[in-house]
mmCIF file of N, CA and C in Angstrom:
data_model
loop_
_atom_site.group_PDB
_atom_site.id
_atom_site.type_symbol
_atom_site.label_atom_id
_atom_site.label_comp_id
_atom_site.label_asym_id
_atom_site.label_seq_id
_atom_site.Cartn_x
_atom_site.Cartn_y
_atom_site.Cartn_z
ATOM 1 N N UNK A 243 54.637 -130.638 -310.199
ATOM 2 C CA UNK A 243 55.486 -131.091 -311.291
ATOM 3 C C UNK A 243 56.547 -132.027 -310.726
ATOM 4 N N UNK A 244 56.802 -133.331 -311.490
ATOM 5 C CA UNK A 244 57.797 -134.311 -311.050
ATOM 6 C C UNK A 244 58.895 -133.615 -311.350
ATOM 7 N N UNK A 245 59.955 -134.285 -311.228
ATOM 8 C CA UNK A 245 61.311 -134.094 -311.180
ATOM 9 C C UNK A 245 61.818 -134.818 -312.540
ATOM 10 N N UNK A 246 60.991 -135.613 -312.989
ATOM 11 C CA UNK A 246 61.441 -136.729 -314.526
ATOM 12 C C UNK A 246 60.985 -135.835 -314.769
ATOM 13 N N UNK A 247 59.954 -134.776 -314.937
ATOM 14 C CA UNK A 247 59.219 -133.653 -316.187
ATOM 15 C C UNK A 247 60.191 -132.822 -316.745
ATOM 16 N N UNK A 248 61.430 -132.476 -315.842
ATOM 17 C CA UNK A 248 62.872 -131.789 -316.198
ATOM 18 C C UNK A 248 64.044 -132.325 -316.732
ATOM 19 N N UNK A 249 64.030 -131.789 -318.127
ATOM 20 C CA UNK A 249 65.746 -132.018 -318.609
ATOM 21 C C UNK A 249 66.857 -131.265 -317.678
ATOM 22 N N UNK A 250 67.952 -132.540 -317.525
ATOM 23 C CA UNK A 250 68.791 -132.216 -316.506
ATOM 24 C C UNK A 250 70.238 -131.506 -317.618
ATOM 25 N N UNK A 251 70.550 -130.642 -317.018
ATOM 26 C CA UNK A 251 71.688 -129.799 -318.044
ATOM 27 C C UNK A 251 72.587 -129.834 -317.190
ATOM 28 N N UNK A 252 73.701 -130.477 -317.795
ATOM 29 C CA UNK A 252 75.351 -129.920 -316.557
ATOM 30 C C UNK A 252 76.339 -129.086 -317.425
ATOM 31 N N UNK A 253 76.980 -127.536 -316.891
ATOM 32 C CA UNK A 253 77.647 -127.609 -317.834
ATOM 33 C C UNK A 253 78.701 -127.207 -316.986
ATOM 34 N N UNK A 254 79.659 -127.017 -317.304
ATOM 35 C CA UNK A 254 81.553 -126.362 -317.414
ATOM 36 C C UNK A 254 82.222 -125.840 -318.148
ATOM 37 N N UNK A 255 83.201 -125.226 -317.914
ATOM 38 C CA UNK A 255 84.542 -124.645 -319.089
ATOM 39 C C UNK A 255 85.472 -125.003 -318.388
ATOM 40 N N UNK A 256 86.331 -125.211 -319.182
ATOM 41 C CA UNK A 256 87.581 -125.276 -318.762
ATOM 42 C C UNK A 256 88.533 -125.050 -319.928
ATOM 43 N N UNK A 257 89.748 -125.049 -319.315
ATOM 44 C CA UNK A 257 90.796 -125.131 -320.349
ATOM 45 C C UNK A 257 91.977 -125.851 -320.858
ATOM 46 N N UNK A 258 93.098 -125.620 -321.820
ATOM 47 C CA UNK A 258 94.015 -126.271 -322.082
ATOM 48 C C UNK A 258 94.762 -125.739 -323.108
ATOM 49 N N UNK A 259 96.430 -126.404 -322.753
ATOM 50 C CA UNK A 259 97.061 -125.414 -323.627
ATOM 51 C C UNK A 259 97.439 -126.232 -324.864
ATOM 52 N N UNK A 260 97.674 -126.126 -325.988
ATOM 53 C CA UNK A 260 98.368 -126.795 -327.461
ATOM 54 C C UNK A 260 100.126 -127.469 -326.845
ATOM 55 N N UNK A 261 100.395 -126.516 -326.034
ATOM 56 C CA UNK A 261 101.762 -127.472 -325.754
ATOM 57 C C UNK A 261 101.638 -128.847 -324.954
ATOM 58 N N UNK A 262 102.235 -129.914 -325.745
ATOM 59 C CA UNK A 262 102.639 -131.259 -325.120
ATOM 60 C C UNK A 262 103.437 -131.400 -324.560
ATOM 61 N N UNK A 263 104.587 -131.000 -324.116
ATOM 62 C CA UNK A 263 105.694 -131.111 -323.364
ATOM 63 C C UNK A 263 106.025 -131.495 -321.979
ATOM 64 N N UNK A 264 106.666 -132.304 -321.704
ATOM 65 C CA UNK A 264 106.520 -132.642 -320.189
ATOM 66 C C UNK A 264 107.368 -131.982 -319.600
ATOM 67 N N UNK A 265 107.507 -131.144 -318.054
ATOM 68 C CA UNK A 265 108.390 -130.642 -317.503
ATOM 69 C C UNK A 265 109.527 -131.187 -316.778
ATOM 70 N N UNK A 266 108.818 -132.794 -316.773
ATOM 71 C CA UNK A 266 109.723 -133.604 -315.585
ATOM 72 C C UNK A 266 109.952 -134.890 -316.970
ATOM 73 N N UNK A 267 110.863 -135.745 -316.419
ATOM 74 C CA UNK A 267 111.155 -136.749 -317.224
ATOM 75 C C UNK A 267 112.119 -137.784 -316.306
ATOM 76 N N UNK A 268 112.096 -139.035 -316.452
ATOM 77 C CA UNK A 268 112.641 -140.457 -315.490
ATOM 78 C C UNK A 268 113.697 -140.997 -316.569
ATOM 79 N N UNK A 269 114.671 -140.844 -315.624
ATOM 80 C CA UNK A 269 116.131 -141.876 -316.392
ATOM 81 C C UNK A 269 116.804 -142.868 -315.345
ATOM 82 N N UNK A 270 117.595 -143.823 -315.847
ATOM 83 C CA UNK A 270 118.365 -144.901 -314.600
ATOM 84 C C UNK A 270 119.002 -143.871 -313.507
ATOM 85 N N UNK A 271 118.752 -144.601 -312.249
ATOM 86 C CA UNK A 271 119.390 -143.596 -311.203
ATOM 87 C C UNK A 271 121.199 -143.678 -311.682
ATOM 88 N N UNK A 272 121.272 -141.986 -311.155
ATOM 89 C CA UNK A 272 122.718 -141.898 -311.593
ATOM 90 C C UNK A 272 123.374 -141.123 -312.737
ATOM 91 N N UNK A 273 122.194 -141.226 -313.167
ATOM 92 C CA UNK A 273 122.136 -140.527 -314.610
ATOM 93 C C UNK A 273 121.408 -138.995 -314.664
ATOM 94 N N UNK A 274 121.606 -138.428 -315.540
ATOM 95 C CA UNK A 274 120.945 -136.969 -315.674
ATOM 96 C C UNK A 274 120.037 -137.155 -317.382
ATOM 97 N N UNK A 275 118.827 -136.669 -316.979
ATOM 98 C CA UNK A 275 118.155 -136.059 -317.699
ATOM 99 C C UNK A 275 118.431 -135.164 -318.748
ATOM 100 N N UNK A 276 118.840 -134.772 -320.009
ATOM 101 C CA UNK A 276 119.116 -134.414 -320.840
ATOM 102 C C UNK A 276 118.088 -133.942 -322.362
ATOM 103 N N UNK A 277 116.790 -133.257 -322.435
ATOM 104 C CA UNK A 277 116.132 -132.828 -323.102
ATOM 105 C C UNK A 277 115.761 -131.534 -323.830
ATOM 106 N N UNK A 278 115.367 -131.382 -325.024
ATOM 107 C CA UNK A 278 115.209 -129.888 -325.541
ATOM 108 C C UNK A 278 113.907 -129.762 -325.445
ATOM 109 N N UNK A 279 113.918 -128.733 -324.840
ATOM 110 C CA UNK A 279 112.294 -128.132 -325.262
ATOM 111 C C UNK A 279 112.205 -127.322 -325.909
ATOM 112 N N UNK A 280 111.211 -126.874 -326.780
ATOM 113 C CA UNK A 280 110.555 -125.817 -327.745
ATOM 114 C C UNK A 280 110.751 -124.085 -326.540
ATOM 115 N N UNK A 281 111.361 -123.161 -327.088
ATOM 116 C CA UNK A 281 111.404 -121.539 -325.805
ATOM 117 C C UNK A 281 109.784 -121.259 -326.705
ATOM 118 N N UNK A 282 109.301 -121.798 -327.793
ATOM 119 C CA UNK A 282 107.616 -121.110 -328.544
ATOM 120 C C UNK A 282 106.971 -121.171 -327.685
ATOM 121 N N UNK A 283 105.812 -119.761 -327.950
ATOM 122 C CA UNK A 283 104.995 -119.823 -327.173
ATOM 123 C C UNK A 283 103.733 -120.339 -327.378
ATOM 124 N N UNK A 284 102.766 -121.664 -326.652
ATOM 125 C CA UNK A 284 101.307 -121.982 -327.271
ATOM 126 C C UNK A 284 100.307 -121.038 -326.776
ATOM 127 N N UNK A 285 99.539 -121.472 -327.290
ATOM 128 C CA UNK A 285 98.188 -121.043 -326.742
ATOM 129 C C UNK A 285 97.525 -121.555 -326.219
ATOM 130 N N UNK A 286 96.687 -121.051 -325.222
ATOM 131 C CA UNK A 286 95.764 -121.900 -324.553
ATOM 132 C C UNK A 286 94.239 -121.383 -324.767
ATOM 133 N N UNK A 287 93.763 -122.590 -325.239
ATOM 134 C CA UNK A 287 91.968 -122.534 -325.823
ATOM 135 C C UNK A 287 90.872 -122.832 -324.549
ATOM 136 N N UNK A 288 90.472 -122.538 -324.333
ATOM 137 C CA UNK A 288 89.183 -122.615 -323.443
ATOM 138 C C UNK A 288 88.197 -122.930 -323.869
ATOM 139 N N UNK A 289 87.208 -124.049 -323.467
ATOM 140 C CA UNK A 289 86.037 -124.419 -324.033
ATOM 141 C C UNK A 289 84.463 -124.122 -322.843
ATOM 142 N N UNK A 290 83.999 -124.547 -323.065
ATOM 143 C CA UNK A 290 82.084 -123.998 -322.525
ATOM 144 C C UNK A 290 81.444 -124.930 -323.330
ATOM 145 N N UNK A 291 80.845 -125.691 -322.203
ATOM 146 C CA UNK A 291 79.962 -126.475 -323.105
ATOM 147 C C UNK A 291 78.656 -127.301 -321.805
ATOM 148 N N UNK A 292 77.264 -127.508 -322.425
ATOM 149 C CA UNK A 292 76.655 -128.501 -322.106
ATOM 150 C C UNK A 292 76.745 -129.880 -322.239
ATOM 151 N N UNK A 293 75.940 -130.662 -321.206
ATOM 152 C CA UNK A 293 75.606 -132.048 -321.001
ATOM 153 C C UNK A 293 74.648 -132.539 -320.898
ATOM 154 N N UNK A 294 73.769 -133.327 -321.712
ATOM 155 C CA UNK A 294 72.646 -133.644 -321.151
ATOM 156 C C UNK A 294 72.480 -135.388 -321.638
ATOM 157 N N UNK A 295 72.741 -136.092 -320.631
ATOM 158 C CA UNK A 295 72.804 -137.238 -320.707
ATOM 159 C C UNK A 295 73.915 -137.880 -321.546
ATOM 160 N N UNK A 296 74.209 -137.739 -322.477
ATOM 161 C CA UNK A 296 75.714 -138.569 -323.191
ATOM 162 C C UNK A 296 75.739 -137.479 -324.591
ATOM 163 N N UNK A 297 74.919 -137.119 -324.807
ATOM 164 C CA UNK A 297 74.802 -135.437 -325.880
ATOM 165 C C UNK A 297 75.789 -134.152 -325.312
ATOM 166 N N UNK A 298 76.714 -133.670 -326.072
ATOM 167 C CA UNK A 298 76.922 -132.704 -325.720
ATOM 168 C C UNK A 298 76.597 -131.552 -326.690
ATOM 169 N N UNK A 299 76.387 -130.392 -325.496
ATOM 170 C CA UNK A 299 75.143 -129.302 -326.340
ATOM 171 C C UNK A 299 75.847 -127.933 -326.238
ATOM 172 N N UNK A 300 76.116 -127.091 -327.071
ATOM 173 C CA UNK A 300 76.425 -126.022 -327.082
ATOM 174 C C UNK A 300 77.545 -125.581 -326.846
ATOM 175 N N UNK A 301 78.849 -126.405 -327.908
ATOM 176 C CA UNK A 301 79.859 -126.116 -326.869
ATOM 177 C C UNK A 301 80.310 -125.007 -327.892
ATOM 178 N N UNK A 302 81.395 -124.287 -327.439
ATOM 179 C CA UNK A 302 81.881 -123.054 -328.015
ATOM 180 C C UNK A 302 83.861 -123.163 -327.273
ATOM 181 N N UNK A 303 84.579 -122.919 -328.435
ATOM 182 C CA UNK A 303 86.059 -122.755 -327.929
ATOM 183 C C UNK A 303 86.316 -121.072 -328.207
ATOM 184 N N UNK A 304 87.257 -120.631 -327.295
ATOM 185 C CA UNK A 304 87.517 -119.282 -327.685
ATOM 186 C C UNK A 304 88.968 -119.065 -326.742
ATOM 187 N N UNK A 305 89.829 -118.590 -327.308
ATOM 188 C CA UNK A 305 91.111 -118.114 -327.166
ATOM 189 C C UNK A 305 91.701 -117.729 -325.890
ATOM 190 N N UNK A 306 90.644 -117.087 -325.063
ATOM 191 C CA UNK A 306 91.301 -116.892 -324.067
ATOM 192 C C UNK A 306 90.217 -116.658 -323.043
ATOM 193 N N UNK A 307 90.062 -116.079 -321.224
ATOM 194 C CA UNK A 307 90.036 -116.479 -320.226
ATOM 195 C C UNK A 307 88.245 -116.157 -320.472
ATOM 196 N N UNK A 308 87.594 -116.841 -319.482
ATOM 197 C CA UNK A 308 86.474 -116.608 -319.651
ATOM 198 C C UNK A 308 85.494 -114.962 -318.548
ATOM 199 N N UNK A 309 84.688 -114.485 -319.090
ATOM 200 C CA UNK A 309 84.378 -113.130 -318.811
ATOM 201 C C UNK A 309 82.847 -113.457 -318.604
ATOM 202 N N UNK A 310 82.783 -112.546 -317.494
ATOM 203 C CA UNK A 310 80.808 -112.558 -317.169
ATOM 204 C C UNK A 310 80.181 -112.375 -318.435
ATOM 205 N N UNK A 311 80.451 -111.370 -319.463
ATOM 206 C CA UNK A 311 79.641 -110.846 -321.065
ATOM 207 C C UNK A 311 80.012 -112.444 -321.843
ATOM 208 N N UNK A 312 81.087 -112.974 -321.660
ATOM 209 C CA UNK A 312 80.850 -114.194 -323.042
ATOM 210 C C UNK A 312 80.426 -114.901 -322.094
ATOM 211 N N UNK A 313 79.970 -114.856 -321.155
ATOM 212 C CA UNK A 313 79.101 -116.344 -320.494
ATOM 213 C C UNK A 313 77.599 -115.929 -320.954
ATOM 214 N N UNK A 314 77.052 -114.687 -320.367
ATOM 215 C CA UNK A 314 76.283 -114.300 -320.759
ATOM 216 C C UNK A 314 75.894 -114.524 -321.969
ATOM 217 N N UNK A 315 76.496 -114.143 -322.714
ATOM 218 C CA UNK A 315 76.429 -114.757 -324.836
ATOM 219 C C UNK A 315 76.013 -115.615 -325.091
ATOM 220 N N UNK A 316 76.826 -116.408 -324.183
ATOM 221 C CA UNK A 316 77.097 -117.788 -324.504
ATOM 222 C C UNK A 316 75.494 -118.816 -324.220
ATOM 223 N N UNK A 317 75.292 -118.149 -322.957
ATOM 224 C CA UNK A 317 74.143 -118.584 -322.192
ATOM 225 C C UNK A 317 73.160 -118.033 -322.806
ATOM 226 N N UNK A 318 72.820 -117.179 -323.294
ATOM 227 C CA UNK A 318 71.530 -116.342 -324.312
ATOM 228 C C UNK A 318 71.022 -117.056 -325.696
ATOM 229 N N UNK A 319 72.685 -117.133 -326.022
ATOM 230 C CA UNK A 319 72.494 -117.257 -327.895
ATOM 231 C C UNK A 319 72.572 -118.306 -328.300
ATOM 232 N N UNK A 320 73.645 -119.642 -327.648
ATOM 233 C CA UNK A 320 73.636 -120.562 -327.705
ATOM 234 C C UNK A 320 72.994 -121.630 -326.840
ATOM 235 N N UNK A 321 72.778 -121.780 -325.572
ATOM 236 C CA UNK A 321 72.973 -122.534 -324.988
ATOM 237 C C UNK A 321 71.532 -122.940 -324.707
ATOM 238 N N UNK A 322 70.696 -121.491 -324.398
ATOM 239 C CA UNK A 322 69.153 -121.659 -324.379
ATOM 240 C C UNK A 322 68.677 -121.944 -325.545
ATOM 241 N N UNK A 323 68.457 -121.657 -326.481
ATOM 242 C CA UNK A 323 67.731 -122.108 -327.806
ATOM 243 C C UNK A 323 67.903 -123.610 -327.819
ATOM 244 N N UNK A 324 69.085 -124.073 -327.608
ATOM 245 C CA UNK A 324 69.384 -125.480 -327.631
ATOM 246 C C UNK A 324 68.295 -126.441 -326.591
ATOM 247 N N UNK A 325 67.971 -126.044 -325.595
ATOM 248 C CA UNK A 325 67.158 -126.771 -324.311
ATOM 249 C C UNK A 325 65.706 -127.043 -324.606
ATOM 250 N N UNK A 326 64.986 -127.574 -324.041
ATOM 251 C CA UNK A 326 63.505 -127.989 -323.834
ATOM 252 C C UNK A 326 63.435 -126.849 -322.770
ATOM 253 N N UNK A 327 62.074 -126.160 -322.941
ATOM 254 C CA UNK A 327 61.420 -125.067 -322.029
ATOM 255 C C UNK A 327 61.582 -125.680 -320.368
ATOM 256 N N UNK A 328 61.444 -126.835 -320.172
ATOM 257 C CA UNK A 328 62.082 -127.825 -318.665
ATOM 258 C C UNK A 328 62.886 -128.236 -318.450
ATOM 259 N N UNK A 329 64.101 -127.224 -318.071
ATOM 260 C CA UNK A 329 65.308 -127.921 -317.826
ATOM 261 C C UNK A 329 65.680 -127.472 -316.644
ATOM 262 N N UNK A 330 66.887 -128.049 -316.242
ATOM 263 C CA UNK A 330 67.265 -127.657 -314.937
ATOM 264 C C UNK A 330 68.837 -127.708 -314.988
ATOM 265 N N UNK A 331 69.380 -126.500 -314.842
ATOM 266 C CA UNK A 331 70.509 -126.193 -315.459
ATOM 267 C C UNK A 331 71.435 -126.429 -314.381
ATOM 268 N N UNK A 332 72.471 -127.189 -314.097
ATOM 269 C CA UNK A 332 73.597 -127.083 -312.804
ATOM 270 C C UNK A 332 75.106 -126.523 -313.519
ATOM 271 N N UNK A 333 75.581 -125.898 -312.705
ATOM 272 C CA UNK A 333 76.855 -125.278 -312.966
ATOM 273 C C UNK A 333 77.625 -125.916 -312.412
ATOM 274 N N UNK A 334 78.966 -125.753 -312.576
ATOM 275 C CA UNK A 334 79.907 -125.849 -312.202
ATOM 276 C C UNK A 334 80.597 -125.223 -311.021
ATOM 277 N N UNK A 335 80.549 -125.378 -309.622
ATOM 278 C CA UNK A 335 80.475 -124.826 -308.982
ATOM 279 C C UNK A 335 79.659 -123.739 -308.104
ATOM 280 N N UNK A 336 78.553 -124.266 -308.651
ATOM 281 C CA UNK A 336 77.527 -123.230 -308.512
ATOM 282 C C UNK A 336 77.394 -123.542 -306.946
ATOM 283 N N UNK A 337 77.347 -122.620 -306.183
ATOM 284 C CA UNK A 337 76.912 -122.606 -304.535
ATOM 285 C C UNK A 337 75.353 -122.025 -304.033
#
C-alpha cells in the first residue's frame, strides 16, 4: 500500500481564555502607566479538533481541562465516523 492511499489527519487542543486584557502596557519614558482592569473572573474554553488538508473535522469546545475519558469520546464518537477507513492520524506531540 502507497502512502497517497492514506488520508493524512493532524489534530490538537488547545486553549484560551475570554479575557482580552493586556498585563503590560507602553507610555513616553518618564511617565507611569495608569489603567483599570476588570478584578471578573473569565473563562477559559478549550477546543479539540481535526485537520485534513484545509477542512477542519471534528472540532468540539468544552469548558475546561482536557481528560483521557473526553479524548477518548471525543476520538470514538466524533472524530472516527468523520475519517475514510485510510487514514493516518498524527497527534500532537505524539512520541
Amino acid at each position: 500500500t502507497r502512502r497517497s492511499d492514506y488520508q493524512t489527519v493532524y489534530l490538537d487542543e488547545t486553549g484560551f481564555d475570554t479575557c482580552l486584557s493586556r498585563p503590560y502596557g507602553r507610555c513616553p519614558k518618564g511617565q507611569v502607566l495608569k489603567a483599570k482592569i476588570s478584578g471578573k473572573a473569565y473563562r477559559r474554553i478549550s477546543l479539540v479538533a481535526a485537520q485534513i488538508g484545509n477542512k477542519l473535522v471534528a472540532p468540539m469546545t468544552y469548558p475546561h481541562t482536557m481528560t483521557a475519558a473526553l479524548f477518548e469520546a471525543w476520538f470514538e464518537r466524533c472524530l472516527l465516523p468523520a475519517l475514510d477507513r485510510k487514514s493516518v492520524i498524527i497527534l500532537d506531540n505524539a512520541r
